[in-house]
């Protein structure tokens, strides 16, 4: 599906789990190699003590590496989120952001490790930072990537 990038961002931002939590895709590169996601503190994502609800912090990171890899690798690959965890380092207040980036080296490594049809479980780390650029949380993701068998 080759939708314009502005429409893809709009669809992300209107997706009910993101919309309800206040999660916004701020930037998305046309090649799906980089993304920036932001979350403003509001009534819908505030916890009992007035800071960001941990589930919203994790949710803002959830689909991106999987979708970015699907776009980069193409339809010849299976890509799934396998595991994920979050390490909360300090209370999140105000607007927080998560940056996603896929390097040439990461993509080459994934292609090389899956060339023979074997699965590969790349690990990614996403930093969630506040407006002062202080680390709020670290999210660790393990993905499942496998090249689809030839259908000749």
PDB file of C-alpha atoms in Angstrom:
ATOM      1  CA  UNK A   1       0.000   0.000   0.000  1.00  0.00           C
ATOM      2  CA  UNK A   2       1.619   3.262  -1.127  1.00  0.00           C
ATOM      3  CA  UNK A   3      -0.281   5.947   0.739  1.00  0.00           C
ATOM      4  CA  UNK A   4       1.263   9.410   1.029  1.00  0.00           C
ATOM      5  CA  UNK A   5       3.246   9.877   4.245  1.00  0.00           C
ATOM      6  CA  UNK A   6       0.930  12.635   5.506  1.00  0.00           C
ATOM      7  CA  UNK A   7      -2.025  10.255   5.242  1.00  0.00           C
ATOM      8  CA  UNK A   8      -0.165   7.451   7.038  1.00  0.00           C
ATOM      9  CA  UNK A   9       0.682   9.846   9.884  1.00  0.00           C
ATOM     10  CA  UNK A  10      -2.940  10.979  10.029  1.00  0.00           C
ATOM     11  CA  UNK A  11      -4.171   7.382  10.194  1.00  0.00           C
ATOM     12  CA  UNK A  12      -1.720   6.617  13.012  1.00  0.00           C
ATOM     13  CA  UNK A  13      -2.861   9.696  14.906  1.00  0.00           C
ATOM     14  CA  UNK A  14      -6.535   8.775  14.479  1.00  0.00           C
ATOM     15  CA  UNK A  15      -6.002   5.119  15.433  1.00  0.00           C
ATOM     16  CA  UNK A  16      -8.160   4.686  18.579  1.00  0.00           C
ATOM     17  CA  UNK A  17      -5.431   3.318  20.914  1.00  0.00           C
ATOM     18  CA  UNK A  18      -3.186   6.274  20.053  1.00  0.00           C
ATOM     19  CA  UNK A  19      -5.932   8.880  19.912  1.00  0.00           C
ATOM     20  CA  UNK A  20      -7.340   7.861  23.291  1.00  0.00           C
ATOM     21  CA  UNK A  21      -3.940   7.896  24.974  1.00  0.00           C
ATOM     22  CA  UNK A  22      -2.822  11.180  23.400  1.00  0.00           C
ATOM     23  CA  UNK A  23      -0.028   9.539  21.390  1.00  0.00           C
ATOM     24  CA  UNK A  24       0.956  11.464  18.252  1.00  0.00           C
ATOM     25  CA  UNK A  25       3.251  10.540  15.399  1.00  0.00           C
ATOM     26  CA  UNK A  26       5.170  13.782  15.028  1.00  0.00           C
ATOM     27  CA  UNK A  27       7.600  12.731  12.271  1.00  0.00           C
ATOM     28  CA  UNK A  28       7.755   9.782   9.920  1.00  0.00           C
ATOM     29  CA  UNK A  29      10.305   9.662   7.135  1.00  0.00           C
ATOM     30  CA  UNK A  30       8.953   8.705   3.695  1.00  0.00           C
ATOM     31  CA  UNK A  31      11.238   5.644   3.652  1.00  0.00           C
ATOM     32  CA  UNK A  32      10.062   4.526   7.126  1.00  0.00           C
ATOM     33  CA  UNK A  33      13.620   4.580   8.461  1.00  0.00           C
ATOM     34  CA  UNK A  34      12.966   7.218  11.134  1.00  0.00           C
ATOM     35  CA  UNK A  35      10.036   8.174  13.313  1.00  0.00           C
ATOM     36  CA  UNK A  36       9.367  10.456  16.252  1.00  0.00           C
ATOM     37  CA  UNK A  37       6.398   9.841  18.513  1.00  0.00           C
ATOM     38  CA  UNK A  38       5.246  12.239  21.221  1.00  0.00           C
ATOM     39  CA  UNK A  39       2.956  11.961  24.198  1.00  0.00           C
ATOM     40  CA  UNK A  40       1.602  14.964  26.081  1.00  0.00           C
ATOM     41  CA  UNK A  41       0.531  14.510  29.668  1.00  0.00           C
ATOM     42  CA  UNK A  42      -3.242  14.840  29.885  1.00  0.00           C
ATOM     43  CA  UNK A  43      -6.260  13.577  31.751  1.00  0.00           C
ATOM     44  CA  UNK A  44      -6.482  10.469  29.559  1.00  0.00           C
ATOM     45  CA  UNK A  45      -2.938   9.246  30.248  1.00  0.00           C
ATOM     46  CA  UNK A  46      -2.243  10.476  33.777  1.00  0.00           C
ATOM     47  CA  UNK A  47      -1.789   7.988  36.602  1.00  0.00           C
ATOM     48  CA  UNK A  48      -2.857   8.302  40.239  1.00  0.00           C
ATOM     49  CA  UNK A  49       0.172  10.430  41.199  1.00  0.00           C
ATOM     50  CA  UNK A  50      -0.161  12.793  38.222  1.00  0.00           C
ATOM     51  CA  UNK A  51       2.587  11.484  35.943  1.00  0.00           C
ATOM     52  CA  UNK A  52       2.434   9.543  32.669  1.00  0.00           C
ATOM     53  CA  UNK A  53       0.631   6.210  32.888  1.00  0.00           C
ATOM     54  CA  UNK A  54       3.185   3.480  32.186  1.00  0.00           C
ATOM     55  CA  UNK A  55       0.938   1.693  29.707  1.00  0.00           C
ATOM     56  CA  UNK A  56       0.747   4.816  27.559  1.00  0.00           C
ATOM     57  CA  UNK A  57       4.532   5.164  27.636  1.00  0.00           C
ATOM     58  CA  UNK A  58       4.911   1.600  26.398  1.00  0.00           C
ATOM     59  CA  UNK A  59       2.086   1.942  23.847  1.00  0.00           C
ATOM     60  CA  UNK A  60       3.822   4.881  22.183  1.00  0.00           C
ATOM     61  CA  UNK A  61       6.653   2.533  21.198  1.00  0.00           C
ATOM     62  CA  UNK A  62       4.683  -0.582  20.379  1.00  0.00           C
ATOM     63  CA  UNK A  63       4.197  -0.950  16.612  1.00  0.00           C
ATOM     64  CA  UNK A  64       6.960   1.149  15.124  1.00  0.00           C
ATOM     65  CA  UNK A  65       9.976  -1.094  14.664  1.00  0.00           C
ATOM     66  CA  UNK A  66       7.769  -3.888  13.340  1.00  0.00           C
ATOM     67  CA  UNK A  67       6.114  -1.584  10.794  1.00  0.00           C
ATOM     68  CA  UNK A  68       9.385   0.089   9.841  1.00  0.00           C
ATOM     69  CA  UNK A  69      11.017  -3.286   9.184  1.00  0.00           C
ATOM     70  CA  UNK A  70       8.016  -4.489   7.174  1.00  0.00           C
ATOM     71  CA  UNK A  71       8.337  -1.420   4.960  1.00  0.00           C
ATOM     72  CA  UNK A  72      12.109  -1.741   4.588  1.00  0.00           C
ATOM     73  CA  UNK A  73      12.245  -5.489   3.991  1.00  0.00           C
ATOM     74  CA  UNK A  74       9.139  -5.759   1.857  1.00  0.00           C
ATOM     75  CA  UNK A  75       6.576  -8.478   1.372  1.00  0.00           C
ATOM     76  CA  UNK A  76       9.152 -11.279   1.198  1.00  0.00           C
ATOM     77  CA  UNK A  77       9.537 -11.269   5.001  1.00  0.00           C
ATOM     78  CA  UNK A  78       7.527 -12.116   8.082  1.00  0.00           C
ATOM     79  CA  UNK A  79       8.035  -9.500  10.788  1.00  0.00           C
ATOM     80  CA  UNK A  80       6.420  -9.698  14.219  1.00  0.00           C
ATOM     81  CA  UNK A  81       6.954  -8.248  17.655  1.00  0.00           C
ATOM     82  CA  UNK A  82       8.099 -11.146  19.813  1.00  0.00           C
ATOM     83  CA  UNK A  83       8.765  -9.618  23.232  1.00  0.00           C
ATOM     84  CA  UNK A  84       8.896  -6.215  24.818  1.00  0.00           C
ATOM     85  CA  UNK A  85       9.712  -4.725  28.187  1.00  0.00           C
ATOM     86  CA  UNK A  86      10.002  -1.288  29.683  1.00  0.00           C
ATOM     87  CA  UNK A  87      12.313   0.015  32.372  1.00  0.00           C
ATOM     88  CA  UNK A  88      10.922   3.138  34.061  1.00  0.00           C
ATOM     89  CA  UNK A  89      13.747   5.433  35.134  1.00  0.00           C
ATOM     90  CA  UNK A  90      11.973   8.590  36.317  1.00  0.00           C
ATOM     91  CA  UNK A  91       8.420   9.934  36.353  1.00  0.00           C
ATOM     92  CA  UNK A  92       7.273  11.252  33.006  1.00  0.00           C
ATOM     93  CA  UNK A  93       5.844  14.753  33.095  1.00  0.00           C
ATOM     94  CA  UNK A  94       4.876  17.132  30.311  1.00  0.00           C
ATOM     95  CA  UNK A  95       5.594  15.982  26.776  1.00  0.00           C
ATOM     96  CA  UNK A  96       7.771  12.930  26.228  1.00  0.00           C
ATOM     97  CA  UNK A  97       9.129  11.602  22.952  1.00  0.00           C
ATOM     98  CA  UNK A  98      10.507   8.404  21.480  1.00  0.00           C
ATOM     99  CA  UNK A  99      12.835   8.336  18.464  1.00  0.00           C
ATOM    100  CA  UNK A 100      13.101   5.330  16.158  1.00  0.00           C
ATOM    101  CA  UNK A 101      15.878   4.831  13.630  1.00  0.00           C
ATOM    102  CA  UNK A 102      16.840   1.925  11.372  1.00  0.00           C
ATOM    103  CA  UNK A 103      20.442   2.042  10.178  1.00  0.00           C
ATOM    104  CA  UNK A 104      21.903   0.580   7.008  1.00  0.00           C
ATOM    105  CA  UNK A 105      23.944  -1.761   9.210  1.00  0.00           C
ATOM    106  CA  UNK A 106      20.887  -3.068  11.076  1.00  0.00           C
ATOM    107  CA  UNK A 107      19.045  -3.748   7.821  1.00  0.00           C
ATOM    108  CA  UNK A 108      22.065  -5.430   6.206  1.00  0.00           C
ATOM    109  CA  UNK A 109      22.544  -7.600   9.299  1.00  0.00           C
ATOM    110  CA  UNK A 110      18.882  -8.686   9.282  1.00  0.00           C
ATOM    111  CA  UNK A 111      18.974  -9.498   5.574  1.00  0.00           C
ATOM    112  CA  UNK A 112      22.203 -11.472   5.974  1.00  0.00           C
ATOM    113  CA  UNK A 113      20.947 -13.465   8.971  1.00  0.00           C
ATOM    114  CA  UNK A 114      17.652 -14.355   7.253  1.00  0.00           C
ATOM    115  CA  UNK A 115      18.973 -15.032   3.729  1.00  0.00           C
ATOM    116  CA  UNK A 116      18.824 -18.812   4.211  1.00  0.00           C
ATOM    117  CA  UNK A 117      15.255 -18.738   5.541  1.00  0.00           C
ATOM    118  CA  UNK A 118      16.221 -18.956   9.201  1.00  0.00           C
ATOM    119  CA  UNK A 119      14.523 -16.759  11.763  1.00  0.00           C
ATOM    120  CA  UNK A 120      16.384 -13.852  13.319  1.00  0.00           C
ATOM    121  CA  UNK A 121      15.450 -12.110  16.559  1.00  0.00           C
ATOM    122  CA  UNK A 122      16.880  -8.582  16.367  1.00  0.00           C
ATOM    123  CA  UNK A 123      16.793  -6.571  19.565  1.00  0.00           C
ATOM    124  CA  UNK A 124      15.973  -2.874  19.541  1.00  0.00           C
ATOM    125  CA  UNK A 125      16.059  -0.290  22.310  1.00  0.00           C
ATOM    126  CA  UNK A 126      13.947   2.846  22.334  1.00  0.00           C
ATOM    127  CA  UNK A 127      14.601   5.765  24.666  1.00  0.00           C
ATOM    128  CA  UNK A 128      11.692   7.808  25.986  1.00  0.00           C
ATOM    129  CA  UNK A 129      12.900  11.302  26.882  1.00  0.00           C
ATOM    130  CA  UNK A 130      11.255  14.357  28.385  1.00  0.00           C
ATOM    131  CA  UNK A 131      11.385  17.998  27.252  1.00  0.00           C
ATOM    132  CA  UNK A 132      14.697  18.457  29.126  1.00  0.00           C
ATOM    133  CA  UNK A 133      16.133  15.481  27.174  1.00  0.00           C
ATOM    134  CA  UNK A 134      16.268  13.428  30.367  1.00  0.00           C
ATOM    135  CA  UNK A 135      15.718   9.703  30.092  1.00  0.00           C
ATOM    136  CA  UNK A 136      12.283   8.686  31.397  1.00  0.00           C
ATOM    137  CA  UNK A 137      12.199   5.041  30.272  1.00  0.00           C
ATOM    138  CA  UNK A 138      13.981   2.458  28.139  1.00  0.00           C
ATOM    139  CA  UNK A 139      11.918   0.088  26.025  1.00  0.00           C
ATOM    140  CA  UNK A 140      13.502  -3.148  24.832  1.00  0.00           C
ATOM    141  CA  UNK A 141      11.914  -4.907  21.874  1.00  0.00           C
ATOM    142  CA  UNK A 142      12.724  -8.265  20.336  1.00  0.00           C
ATOM    143  CA  UNK A 143      11.348  -8.842  16.866  1.00  0.00           C
ATOM    144  CA  UNK A 144      10.883 -12.009  14.874  1.00  0.00           C
ATOM    145  CA  UNK A 145      12.088 -11.773  11.266  1.00  0.00           C
ATOM    146  CA  UNK A 146      12.109 -14.574   8.730  1.00  0.00           C
ATOM    147  CA  UNK A 147      12.314 -14.576   4.959  1.00  0.00           C
ATOM    148  CA  UNK A 148       9.256 -16.187   3.389  1.00  0.00           C
ATOM    149  CA  UNK A 149       9.918 -19.364   1.412  1.00  0.00           C
ATOM    150  CA  UNK A 150       9.993 -19.045  -2.367  1.00  0.00           C
ATOM    151  CA  UNK A 151       6.633 -19.943  -3.872  1.00  0.00           C
ATOM    152  CA  UNK A 152       7.798 -21.299  -7.199  1.00  0.00           C
TER     153      UNK A 152
END
